[in-house]
Amino acid sequence: MSPVILRRPPGLRLRSFHRIYTVAPEMETLFVTLRRVANAQCTVLVGGETGTGKELVARAIHLESPRRKAPFQAVNCATFSPTLLESELFGHVRGAFTGAVRDRAGLFALADGGTLFLGEVAEIP
């Protein structure tokens, strides 16, 4: 398979921010906002339709933040039943349910000091 070379029309400047690429100058405003948010000690809600890049934005915030050396954990909440989602987020002890053969830390514990991205939270029953 040969590489694909994409050519940009003259006059268009490619902008990027942690794997977010654009030629739209308006996106520079978003990049400034992401840098500012990344340095704030607060919880961030990234909204948007499915497939619009919310996880990419969350990862960019994480990589720009003081937490960048700590874990980034992502979970798509729509892929789990309520019981399994609880186990995924909070962990479980051995024997808590059929198939729980060992203690397992949840994503909240694994992301301690880093970032936990909860995707598709509107799909949680």
Coordinates of C-alpha atoms in Angstrom, one line a residue:
M1 CA 0.0 0.0 0.0
S2 CA 1.5 3.3 -1.0
P3 CA 1.3 6.4 1.3
V4 CA -1.4 9.0 0.6
I5 CA -0.2 12.6 0.3
L6 CA -2.7 15.3 1.1
R7 CA -2.1 18.7 -0.4
R8 CA -3.5 21.8 1.2
P9 CA -4.7 24.7 -1.0
P10 CA -2.3 27.6 -1.0
G11 CA -3.0 30.1 1.8
L12 CA -4.5 27.6 4.2
R13 CA -2.5 27.2 7.4
L14 CA -2.7 23.8 9.2
R15 CA -3.2 24.3 12.9
S16 CA -2.9 21.5 15.5
F17 CA -3.3 20.9 19.2
H18 CA -2.5 17.5 20.6
R19 CA -3.7 15.5 17.6
I20 CA -6.6 17.9 16.8
Y21 CA -5.9 19.2 13.3
T22 CA -7.7 22.0 11.4
V23 CA -7.4 24.6 8.8
A24 CA -10.2 26.7 10.3
P25 CA -8.7 29.8 12.0
E26 CA -11.7 29.8 14.4
M27 CA -10.4 26.7 16.0
E28 CA -7.5 28.7 17.5
T29 CA -10.1 30.1 19.9
L30 CA -10.9 26.6 21.0
F31 CA -7.2 25.7 21.4
V32 CA -6.7 28.8 23.7
T33 CA -9.8 27.8 25.8
L34 CA -8.4 24.2 26.1
R35 CA -5.1 25.5 27.3
R36 CA -6.8 27.7 29.9
V37 CA -9.1 24.8 31.1
A38 CA -6.2 22.4 31.3
N39 CA -4.5 24.5 33.9
A40 CA -7.6 24.9 36.0
Q41 CA -8.2 22.6 39.0
C42 CA -11.8 21.8 38.1
T43 CA -14.0 19.1 36.6
V44 CA -14.7 19.7 32.9
L45 CA -17.8 18.7 31.0
V46 CA -17.2 18.3 27.3
G47 CA -20.5 18.2 25.4
G48 CA -21.4 17.2 21.8
E49 CA -23.0 14.7 19.6
T50 CA -21.7 11.2 19.2
G51 CA -18.6 11.1 17.0
T52 CA -17.7 14.8 17.3
G53 CA -14.4 14.2 19.1
K54 CA -15.2 14.7 22.8
E55 CA -12.7 12.1 23.9
L56 CA -10.0 13.7 21.6
V57 CA -10.7 17.1 23.3
A58 CA -10.6 15.5 26.8
R59 CA -7.3 13.8 26.0
A60 CA -5.9 17.1 24.7
I61 CA -6.9 18.8 27.9
H62 CA -5.2 16.0 29.9
L63 CA -2.0 16.2 27.8
E64 CA -1.8 20.0 28.3
S65 CA -2.5 19.8 32.1
P66 CA -0.3 19.2 35.1
R67 CA -1.9 15.7 35.2
R68 CA -0.3 14.7 31.9
K69 CA 2.1 12.2 33.5
A70 CA -0.8 10.4 35.3
P71 CA -3.2 8.0 33.6
F72 CA -5.9 9.0 31.2
Q73 CA -8.7 6.4 31.5
A74 CA -11.7 6.4 29.1
V75 CA -14.9 4.4 29.3
N76 CA -17.8 4.3 26.9
C77 CA -20.7 4.1 29.3
A78 CA -23.1 2.9 26.6
T79 CA -21.3 -0.4 26.2
F80 CA -22.0 -1.7 29.8
S81 CA -25.1 -2.8 31.7
P82 CA -25.7 -0.8 34.9
T83 CA -24.2 -3.5 37.0
L84 CA -21.1 -4.0 34.9
L85 CA -20.6 -0.2 34.6
E86 CA -20.6 0.1 38.4
S87 CA -18.0 -2.6 38.6
E88 CA -15.9 -1.0 35.8
L89 CA -16.0 2.4 37.6
F90 CA -15.7 1.4 41.2
G91 CA -14.1 -2.0 41.0
H92 CA -15.1 -5.2 42.8
V93 CA -13.8 -7.8 45.2
R94 CA -13.3 -11.5 44.4
G95 CA -16.6 -13.3 44.6
A96 CA -18.8 -10.2 44.3
F97 CA -20.6 -11.8 41.3
T98 CA -20.2 -14.8 39.0
G99 CA -16.9 -14.4 37.2
A100 CA -15.3 -12.1 39.7
V101 CA -12.3 -14.4 40.4
R102 CA -10.0 -11.6 41.8
D103 CA -10.2 -8.2 43.3
R104 CA -10.2 -5.5 40.6
A105 CA -9.7 -1.8 41.0
G106 CA -12.2 0.5 39.3
L107 CA -11.4 3.2 36.8
F108 CA -11.8 5.9 39.5
A109 CA -9.0 4.4 41.4
L110 CA -6.9 3.7 38.3
A111 CA -7.2 7.3 37.1
D112 CA -6.3 8.7 40.5
G113 CA -4.2 11.9 39.9
G114 CA -5.0 11.7 36.2
T115 CA -8.2 12.0 34.1
L116 CA -11.3 9.8 33.8
F117 CA -13.3 10.4 30.6
L118 CA -16.9 9.1 30.8
G119 CA -18.2 8.8 27.2
E120 CA -21.9 8.6 26.3
V121 CA -23.1 9.2 29.9
A122 CA -26.6 10.0 28.5
E123 CA -26.8 6.3 27.6
I124 CA -26.6 5.1 31.2
P125 CA -30.0 3.5 32.0

